[in-house]
CSV table of C-alpha atoms in Angstrom, one decimal:
chain,number,residue,atom,x,y,z
A,1,MET,CA,-77.6,-61.4,-20.5
A,2,GLU,CA,-78.4,-57.7,-20.5
A,3,ASN,CA,-79.4,-56.8,-23.9
A,4,GLY,CA,-77.7,-53.7,-25.3
A,5,SER,CA,-80.3,-50.7,-24.7
A,6,SER,CA,-80.3,-52.6,-20.4
A,7,ARG,CA,-76.9,-52.3,-20.5
A,8,GLN,CA,-76.2,-48.7,-21.4
A,9,ALA,CA,-79.3,-47.7,-19.4
A,10,THR,CA,-77.3,-49.9,-16.3
A,11,MET,CA,-73.6,-48.2,-16.9
A,12,THR,CA,-75.7,-44.2,-16.3
A,13,GLU,CA,-76.8,-45.6,-12.9
A,14,LEU,CA,-75.0,-43.5,-10.4
A,15,GLN,CA,-75.0,-43.9,-6.9
A,16,GLU,CA,-73.2,-40.5,-4.8
A,17,VAL,CA,-72.4,-40.2,-1.8
A,18,GLN,CA,-70.6,-36.8,-0.1
A,19,ILE,CA,-67.9,-37.1,2.1
A,20,THR,CA,-66.0,-34.8,4.1
A,21,GLU,CA,-62.1,-36.1,3.9
A,22,GLU,CA,-60.6,-36.9,7.9
A,23,ARG,CA,-57.4,-36.0,8.3
A,24,PRO,CA,-55.7,-33.1,9.7
A,25,LEU,CA,-55.4,-29.9,7.8
A,26,LEU,CA,-52.5,-27.6,7.3
A,27,PRO,CA,-52.3,-24.3,8.7
A,28,GLY,CA,-55.1,-22.1,6.3
A,29,GLN,CA,-56.2,-24.9,4.6
A,30,THR,CA,-59.8,-25.7,4.2
A,31,PRO,CA,-62.0,-29.1,4.5
A,32,GLU,CA,-61.8,-31.0,1.3
A,33,MET,CA,-65.2,-32.5,-0.1
A,34,ALA,CA,-64.8,-35.7,-2.0
A,35,LYS,CA,-67.6,-37.3,-3.6
A,36,THR,CA,-67.9,-41.5,-3.9
A,37,HIS,CA,-70.0,-42.9,-6.8
A,38,SER,CA,-70.4,-46.2,-7.7
A,39,VAL,CA,-71.2,-47.0,-11.7
A,40,GLU,CA,-72.1,-50.2,-12.8
A,41,THR,CA,-70.1,-51.3,-16.1
A,42,PRO,CA,-70.3,-54.5,-18.3
A,43,TYR,CA,-67.4,-55.9,-15.6
A,44,GLY,CA,-69.6,-55.2,-12.3
A,45,SER,CA,-70.0,-52.0,-10.1
A,46,VAL,CA,-67.0,-49.5,-9.6
A,47,THR,CA,-66.6,-47.3,-6.7
A,48,PHE,CA,-64.5,-44.4,-7.4
A,49,THR,CA,-63.7,-41.0,-5.3
A,50,VAL,CA,-63.7,-37.7,-6.8
A,51,TYR,CA,-61.8,-34.6,-5.0
A,52,GLY,CA,-61.6,-31.6,-6.3
A,53,THR,CA,-63.2,-30.1,-9.4
A,54,PRO,CA,-62.3,-29.8,-13.2
A,55,LYS,CA,-59.9,-27.2,-14.1
A,56,PRO,CA,-59.8,-26.0,-17.5
A,57,LYS,CA,-57.6,-27.8,-20.0
A,58,ARG,CA,-55.8,-30.4,-17.5
A,59,PRO,CA,-56.4,-33.8,-17.6
A,60,ALA,CA,-57.6,-35.5,-14.1
A,61,ILE,CA,-55.8,-37.4,-12.2
A,62,LEU,CA,-56.8,-40.9,-12.1
A,63,THR,CA,-55.0,-43.8,-9.5
A,64,TYR,CA,-55.5,-47.5,-9.6
A,65,HIS,CA,-54.1,-49.2,-6.3
A,66,ASP,CA,-52.6,-52.4,-5.8
A,67,VAL,CA,-54.0,-56.0,-4.7
A,68,GLY,CA,-54.2,-56.1,-1.0
A,69,LEU,CA,-55.3,-52.5,-0.7
A,70,ASN,CA,-57.9,-50.3,-1.5
A,71,TYR,CA,-57.6,-46.5,-2.7
A,72,LYS,CA,-57.2,-44.8,0.8
A,73,SER,CA,-54.4,-47.6,1.8
A,74,CYS,CA,-53.0,-47.2,-1.0
A,75,PHE,CA,-52.6,-43.8,-1.3
A,76,GLN,CA,-53.8,-41.9,1.5
A,77,PRO,CA,-50.0,-41.2,3.0
A,78,LEU,CA,-49.3,-39.3,-0.6
A,79,PHE,CA,-52.0,-37.7,-1.3
A,80,GLN,CA,-52.1,-36.5,2.2
A,81,SER,CA,-48.7,-35.0,2.8
A,82,GLY,CA,-48.3,-31.6,2.9
A,83,ASP,CA,-45.7,-31.7,-0.6
A,84,MET,CA,-48.4,-32.8,-2.2
A,85,GLN,CA,-51.1,-29.8,-1.7
A,86,GLU,CA,-49.9,-27.7,-4.6
A,87,ILE,CA,-51.2,-30.4,-7.0
A,88,ILE,CA,-54.2,-31.0,-5.6
A,89,GLN,CA,-55.0,-27.4,-5.9
A,90,ASN,CA,-54.4,-27.5,-9.3
A,91,PHE,CA,-55.7,-30.9,-10.2
A,92,VAL,CA,-59.0,-32.7,-10.0
A,93,ARG,CA,-58.4,-36.6,-8.8
A,94,VAL,CA,-60.2,-39.7,-9.4
A,95,HIS,CA,-59.6,-42.2,-7.1
A,96,VAL,CA,-60.8,-45.9,-8.0
A,97,ASN,CA,-61.2,-48.9,-6.1
A,98,ALA,CA,-61.2,-52.6,-7.8
A,99,PRO,CA,-64.8,-54.1,-7.9
A,100,GLY,CA,-65.2,-55.5,-4.4
A,101,MET,CA,-62.4,-53.5,-3.0
A,102,GLU,CA,-64.2,-50.2,-1.4
A,103,GLU,CA,-64.3,-50.5,1.9
A,104,GLY,CA,-67.8,-52.0,3.1
A,105,ALA,CA,-67.6,-54.2,0.2
A,106,PRO,CA,-70.1,-57.3,0.2
A,107,VAL,CA,-68.1,-60.6,-0.4
A,108,TYR,CA,-68.5,-62.0,-3.9
A,109,PRO,CA,-70.4,-65.4,-3.8
A,110,VAL,CA,-68.6,-68.4,-4.2
A,111,GLY,CA,-68.0,-69.4,-8.1
A,112,TYR,CA,-67.8,-65.3,-9.2
A,113,GLN,CA,-66.4,-64.6,-12.9
A,114,TYR,CA,-64.1,-61.4,-11.2
A,115,PRO,CA,-62.7,-58.8,-14.3
A,116,SER,CA,-59.2,-59.6,-15.7
A,117,LEU,CA,-57.0,-56.9,-15.4
A,118,ASP,CA,-57.7,-56.2,-19.5
A,119,GLN,CA,-61.0,-56.0,-18.1
A,120,LEU,CA,-60.9,-54.1,-15.4
A,121,ALA,CA,-58.8,-51.7,-17.6
A,122,ASP,CA,-61.9,-51.5,-20.1
A,123,THR,CA,-64.2,-50.0,-17.1
A,124,ILE,CA,-61.8,-47.0,-17.2
A,125,PRO,CA,-64.0,-45.5,-20.2
A,126,CYS,CA,-67.1,-46.0,-18.3
A,127,ILE,CA,-66.0,-43.5,-15.3
A,128,LEU,CA,-64.4,-41.0,-17.7
A,129,GLN,CA,-67.6,-41.2,-19.3
A,130,TYR,CA,-70.4,-40.4,-17.2
A,131,LEU,CA,-67.7,-38.0,-15.0
A,132,ASN,CA,-67.5,-36.4,-18.9
A,133,PHE,CA,-63.6,-36.1,-18.2
A,134,SER,CA,-61.3,-35.9,-21.7
A,135,SER,CA,-57.9,-36.9,-20.6
A,136,ILE,CA,-56.2,-38.4,-17.4
A,137,ILE,CA,-52.5,-38.4,-15.7
A,138,GLY,CA,-52.8,-41.8,-14.6
A,139,VAL,CA,-51.1,-43.4,-11.1
A,140,GLY,CA,-50.7,-46.7,-10.2
A,141,VAL,CA,-49.0,-49.1,-8.1
A,142,GLY,CA,-48.7,-52.9,-9.1
A,143,ALA,CA,-51.8,-54.4,-10.3
A,144,GLY,CA,-52.9,-50.5,-11.1
A,145,ALA,CA,-49.8,-49.9,-12.9
A,146,TYR,CA,-50.6,-52.8,-15.1
A,147,ILE,CA,-54.2,-51.8,-15.7
A,148,LEU,CA,-53.6,-48.0,-15.9
A,149,SER,CA,-50.5,-49.1,-19.0
A,150,ARG,CA,-53.2,-51.7,-20.5
A,151,TYR,CA,-55.8,-48.7,-20.6
A,152,ALA,CA,-53.3,-46.5,-21.9
A,153,LEU,CA,-52.6,-48.9,-24.9
A,154,ASN,CA,-56.5,-49.0,-25.9
A,155,HIS,CA,-57.0,-45.0,-25.4
A,156,GLN,CA,-53.6,-43.6,-26.3
A,157,ASP,CA,-55.2,-39.9,-27.4
A,158,THR,CA,-57.1,-39.7,-23.2
A,159,VAL,CA,-53.8,-40.5,-21.8
A,160,GLU,CA,-51.3,-37.4,-20.9
A,161,GLY,CA,-49.1,-39.0,-18.6
A,162,LEU,CA,-48.6,-42.3,-16.5
A,163,VAL,CA,-47.0,-42.4,-13.2
A,164,LEU,CA,-46.5,-46.0,-12.4
A,165,ILE,CA,-45.1,-47.9,-9.5
A,166,ASN,CA,-43.8,-51.4,-8.9
A,167,ILE,CA,-45.4,-52.3,-12.9
A,168,ASP,CA,-44.5,-55.9,-14.0
A,169,PRO,CA,-45.1,-56.0,-17.6
A,170,ASN,CA,-44.8,-59.9,-18.2
A,171,ALA,CA,-47.1,-62.7,-18.1
A,172,LYS,CA,-46.2,-65.2,-15.3
A,173,GLY,CA,-43.6,-67.8,-16.4
A,174,TRP,CA,-43.9,-71.7,-16.4
A,175,MET,CA,-41.2,-71.0,-13.4
A,176,ASP,CA,-43.1,-68.1,-12.2
A,177,TRP,CA,-46.4,-70.2,-11.6
A,178,ALA,CA,-44.2,-73.4,-10.2
A,179,ALA,CA,-43.1,-70.9,-7.8
A,180,HIS,CA,-46.3,-69.6,-7.0
A,181,LYS,CA,-48.0,-72.7,-6.8
A,182,LEU,CA,-45.4,-74.0,-4.1
A,183,THR,CA,-45.6,-71.0,-2.2
A,184,GLY,CA,-49.3,-71.1,-1.8
A,185,LEU,CA,-48.9,-74.9,-0.4
A,186,THR,CA,-47.0,-73.2,2.8
A,187,SER,CA,-48.4,-69.5,2.5
A,188,SER,CA,-51.5,-68.1,3.1
A,189,ILE,CA,-53.0,-65.7,0.5
A,190,PRO,CA,-52.8,-62.8,3.1
A,191,GLU,CA,-48.7,-63.8,3.7
A,192,MET,CA,-48.4,-64.2,-0.3
A,193,ILE,CA,-50.0,-60.3,-0.8
A,194,LEU,CA,-47.8,-58.9,1.9
A,195,GLY,CA,-44.5,-60.4,-0.3
A,196,HIS,CA,-45.8,-59.1,-3.7
A,197,LEU,CA,-46.2,-55.7,-1.6
A,198,PHE,CA,-43.2,-55.4,0.6
A,199,SER,CA,-39.4,-56.6,0.3
A,200,GLN,CA,-38.5,-59.6,3.0
A,201,GLU,CA,-36.3,-57.2,4.8
A,202,GLU,CA,-39.2,-54.8,5.7
A,203,LEU,CA,-41.1,-58.1,6.8
A,204,SER,CA,-38.7,-59.0,8.8
A,205,GLY,CA,-38.1,-55.9,10.1
A,206,ASN,CA,-41.9,-55.8,11.1
A,207,SER,CA,-41.9,-52.2,11.2
A,208,GLU,CA,-45.0,-50.1,12.5
A,209,LEU,CA,-45.4,-49.9,8.9
A,210,ILE,CA,-45.6,-53.4,8.3
A,211,GLN,CA,-48.0,-54.2,11.2
A,212,LYS,CA,-50.5,-52.0,9.9
A,213,TYR,CA,-50.7,-53.6,7.0
A,214,ARG,CA,-50.5,-56.8,7.8
A,215,ASN,CA,-53.4,-56.5,10.2
A,216,ILE,CA,-55.4,-54.3,7.4
A,217,ILE,CA,-55.2,-57.3,4.7
A,218,THR,CA,-54.9,-60.6,7.3
A,219,HIS,CA,-58.2,-59.4,9.2
A,220,ALA,CA,-59.4,-57.9,5.8
A,221,PRO,CA,-63.9,-58.5,6.1
A,222,ASN,CA,-63.5,-58.9,1.9
A,223,ILE,CA,-60.2,-61.0,1.7
A,224,GLU,CA,-62.5,-63.6,-0.5
A,225,ASN,CA,-62.8,-60.7,-2.7
A,226,ILE,CA,-59.4,-60.1,-2.3
A,227,GLU,CA,-57.8,-63.4,-3.3
A,228,LEU,CA,-60.3,-63.2,-6.7
A,229,TYR,CA,-58.2,-59.6,-7.1
A,230,TRP,CA,-54.8,-61.5,-6.9
A,231,ASN,CA,-55.6,-64.6,-9.1
A,232,SER,CA,-56.2,-62.0,-11.8
A,233,TYR,CA,-53.3,-60.3,-11.4
A,234,ASN,CA,-51.5,-63.5,-11.2
A,235,ASN,CA,-53.5,-64.6,-14.9
A,236,ARG,CA,-52.3,-61.5,-16.2
A,237,ARG,CA,-51.2,-61.2,-20.4
A,238,ASP,CA,-48.1,-59.8,-21.5
A,239,LEU,CA,-48.6,-56.3,-22.2
A,240,ASN,CA,-45.5,-57.6,-24.8
A,241,PHE,CA,-44.4,-53.8,-24.9
A,242,GLU,CA,-41.1,-53.2,-27.3
A,243,ARG,CA,-38.9,-50.5,-27.7
A,244,GLY,CA,-39.4,-49.0,-31.3
A,245,GLY,CA,-42.3,-51.0,-31.9
A,246,ASP,CA,-46.0,-50.6,-32.6
A,247,ILE,CA,-46.8,-52.0,-29.1
A,248,THR,CA,-45.4,-48.8,-26.7
A,249,LEU,CA,-46.7,-46.1,-24.4
A,250,LYS,CA,-47.1,-43.2,-26.4
A,251,CYS,CA,-47.2,-41.0,-23.4
A,252,PRO,CA,-44.5,-39.2,-20.9
A,253,VAL,CA,-43.9,-42.2,-18.5
A,254,MET,CA,-42.3,-42.0,-15.1
A,255,LEU,CA,-41.5,-45.2,-13.9
A,256,VAL,CA,-40.6,-45.7,-9.8
A,257,VAL,CA,-39.5,-48.7,-7.8
A,258,GLY,CA,-38.1,-49.0,-4.5
A,259,ASP,CA,-34.5,-49.8,-3.9
A,260,GLN,CA,-34.8,-53.7,-3.4
A,261,ALA,CA,-38.2,-53.7,-3.8
A,262,PRO,CA,-39.9,-57.3,-4.7
A,263,HIS,CA,-40.4,-55.7,-8.4
A,264,GLU,CA,-37.4,-54.2,-9.3
A,265,ASP,CA,-36.2,-56.4,-11.5
A,266,ALA,CA,-39.3,-55.8,-13.4
A,267,VAL,CA,-39.7,-52.1,-13.7
A,268,VAL,CA,-35.5,-52.1,-14.9
A,269,GLU,CA,-36.7,-54.4,-18.0
A,270,CYS,CA,-39.9,-52.5,-18.5
A,271,ASN,CA,-37.7,-49.3,-18.6
A,272,SER,CA,-35.7,-51.3,-21.1
A,273,LYS,CA,-38.9,-52.0,-23.0
A,274,LEU,CA,-40.3,-48.3,-23.3
A,275,ASP,CA,-39.4,-45.5,-25.7
A,276,PRO,CA,-36.2,-44.0,-23.9
A,277,THR,CA,-37.3,-40.0,-24.5
A,278,GLN,CA,-40.5,-40.7,-23.5
A,279,THR,CA,-39.4,-43.0,-20.1
A,280,SER,CA,-38.3,-41.8,-16.9
A,281,PHE,CA,-37.0,-44.3,-14.3
A,282,LEU,CA,-36.7,-43.3,-10.7
A,283,LYS,CA,-35.3,-45.8,-8.7
A,284,MET,CA,-36.0,-44.8,-4.6
A,285,ALA,CA,-33.4,-45.8,-2.2
A,286,ASP,CA,-34.6,-46.7,1.2
A,287,SER,CA,-38.2,-46.7,0.6
A,288,GLY,CA,-38.6,-50.5,0.5
A,289,GLY,CA,-41.6,-52.1,-1.8
A,290,GLN,CA,-44.3,-49.1,-1.6
A,291,PRO,CA,-42.4,-45.8,-2.2
A,292,GLN,CA,-45.9,-44.0,-2.0
A,293,LEU,CA,-46.1,-45.1,1.6
A,294,THR,CA,-42.4,-44.7,2.9
A,295,GLN,CA,-41.0,-42.3,1.1
A,296,PRO,CA,-44.0,-39.8,-0.1
A,297,GLY,CA,-42.5,-36.1,0.2
A,298,LYS,CA,-39.6,-37.5,-2.5
A,299,LEU,CA,-42.1,-39.1,-4.3
A,300,THR,CA,-44.1,-36.3,-4.2
A,301,GLU,CA,-41.0,-33.9,-5.5
A,302,ALA,CA,-40.5,-36.3,-8.4
A,303,PHE,CA,-43.9,-36.2,-9.8
A,304,LYS,CA,-43.7,-32.1,-9.4
A,305,TYR,CA,-40.8,-32.2,-11.9
A,306,PHE,CA,-42.9,-34.7,-14.2
A,307,LEU,CA,-45.9,-32.4,-14.3
A,308,GLN,CA,-43.8,-29.5,-14.8
A,309,GLY,CA,-41.7,-31.5,-17.7
A,310,MET,CA,-45.7,-31.6,-19.1
A,311,GLY,CA,-46.0,-28.2,-19.0
A,312,TYR,CA,-48.1,-27.9,-16.1
A,313,MET,CA,-47.5,-26.1,-12.8
A,314,ALA,CA,-44.4,-23.9,-14.1
A,315,SER,CA,-44.3,-21.8,-11.2
A,316,SER,CA,-44.0,-25.0,-8.7
A,317,CYS,CA,-41.5,-24.3,-5.9
A,318,MET,CA,-39.7,-27.7,-5.9
A,319,THR,CA,-38.7,-28.0,-2.1
A,320,ARG,CA,-37.4,-31.2,-0.5
A,321,LEU,CA,-35.6,-32.9,-3.4
A,322,SER,CA,-34.0,-29.7,-4.8
A,323,ARG,CA,-32.7,-28.5,-0.8
A,324,SER,CA,-31.5,-32.0,-0.6
A,325,ARG,CA,-29.4,-33.4,-3.9
A,326,THR,CA,-27.2,-31.1,-5.6
A,327,ALA,CA,-28.0,-31.4,-9.3
A,328,SER,CA,-31.0,-32.2,-12.2
A,329,LEU,CA,-31.4,-33.6,-15.3
A,330,THR,CA,-33.7,-32.1,-17.9
A,331,SER,CA,-34.1,-34.2,-21.2
A,332,ALA,CA,-34.9,-33.6,-24.1
A,333,ALA,CA,-38.1,-31.3,-25.0
A,334,SER,CA,-41.0,-33.2,-26.7
A,335,ILE,CA,-43.5,-31.2,-29.1
A,336,ASP,CA,-47.2,-31.9,-28.5
A,337,GLY,CA,-49.6,-29.9,-30.5
A,338,SER,CA,-48.8,-26.5,-29.8
A,339,ARG,CA,-47.1,-27.3,-26.4
A,340,SER,CA,-43.4,-27.8,-25.8
A,341,ARG,CA,-42.7,-30.2,-22.9
A,342,THR,CA,-39.2,-30.7,-21.2
A,343,ARG,CA,-39.0,-33.7,-18.6
A,344,THR,CA,-37.0,-32.9,-15.7
A,345,LEU,CA,-36.2,-35.2,-12.8
A,346,SER,CA,-34.0,-34.9,-9.6
A,347,GLN,CA,-30.7,-36.1,-10.4
A,348,SER,CA,-28.8,-38.0,-7.0
A,349,SER,CA,-25.2,-36.9,-7.0
A,350,GLU,CA,-23.2,-37.6,-3.9
A,351,SER,CA,-20.1,-35.5,-5.3
A,352,GLY,CA,-22.4,-32.8,-6.9
A,353,THR,CA,-21.5,-33.4,-10.6
A,354,LEU,CA,-24.2,-34.4,-13.3
A,355,PRO,CA,-23.5,-38.4,-14.1
A,356,SER,CA,-22.9,-38.4,-17.6
A,357,GLY,CA,-25.5,-39.4,-20.1
A,358,THR,CA,-27.3,-38.3,-23.6
A,359,PRO,CA,-30.3,-35.5,-23.4
A,360,GLY,CA,-33.6,-37.7,-24.4
A,361,HIS,CA,-32.4,-40.9,-22.9
A,362,THR,CA,-33.5,-42.6,-19.5
A,363,MET,CA,-31.8,-42.0,-16.8
A,364,GLU,CA,-31.8,-43.9,-13.6
A,365,VAL,CA,-32.3,-41.6,-10.5
A,366,SER,CA,-31.8,-42.5,-7.2
A,367,CYS,CA,-33.3,-40.5,-4.3
């Protein structure tokens, strides 16, 4: 067991590798430099990659991926999309890999005690302290959404906003555990994780995307590590959100889920427990279980509206959703210090009429 001084010294150790992101460049775009770091925390080494440079008076965008993925396989299609370029020019980004999920990660020995999701949330301050970042906008998927939510509950002053995709804030009940155990008798770990990430319709359709991610997970050299992260996710505690109660997210939140996605019911329930004046609910049609992979352009447009509602990117030019949808919904303004923040999301409307709804209440948005 490390003593306090040695642990503090260990936490400040940092390995840094500078890389150039390999991807097709857009017209007029220059290669983006990324720095990959590995920092020791009380719960093991955590690897994260930083893109861009800090912007004055702006938070960092910090992402956390789901089980079976790493930051690249979870978020690259989203952050490399053409529509995202305006956002990434305005914010520094920190993409966190859960321990043992980074490319080339060594396999943990048998019996290794992998951190709980709550403990993974407690590693985020180590990252921010080293980088000297004071605030973030979190973007998480699945297990990553849970981790960022837990962090936000414990460090509310450092979180300006959250985009939570496929969040399940509830601990597994007895019926869930029984179903999980029975599934484990007939299904492999990769099959169970694929069922967590994608809908049964998607898996049955076996599209090119599904084939790609089935191959990634099935042949992952760190599958033992992935199973540990999977077990931590299935042993998560209830976040105990309560609308109007003391345990709630105080920052603006955008909940995102695909129509007919595996976690649709959980996200709907989460939406019912959060403050309606601070929460926007985006249900994306035809996006399956991973909207950041299947509909990056539409999700980016909604993200821009979300950032505008927080007082950032006021001059941003809306394209995809503003052309394809006929109306917009603006929620009530919220005051944070001297800045007034009005949240706006595109509202689907086939007939061109704006659905009724009281400003300041959460609205379901399909796109």
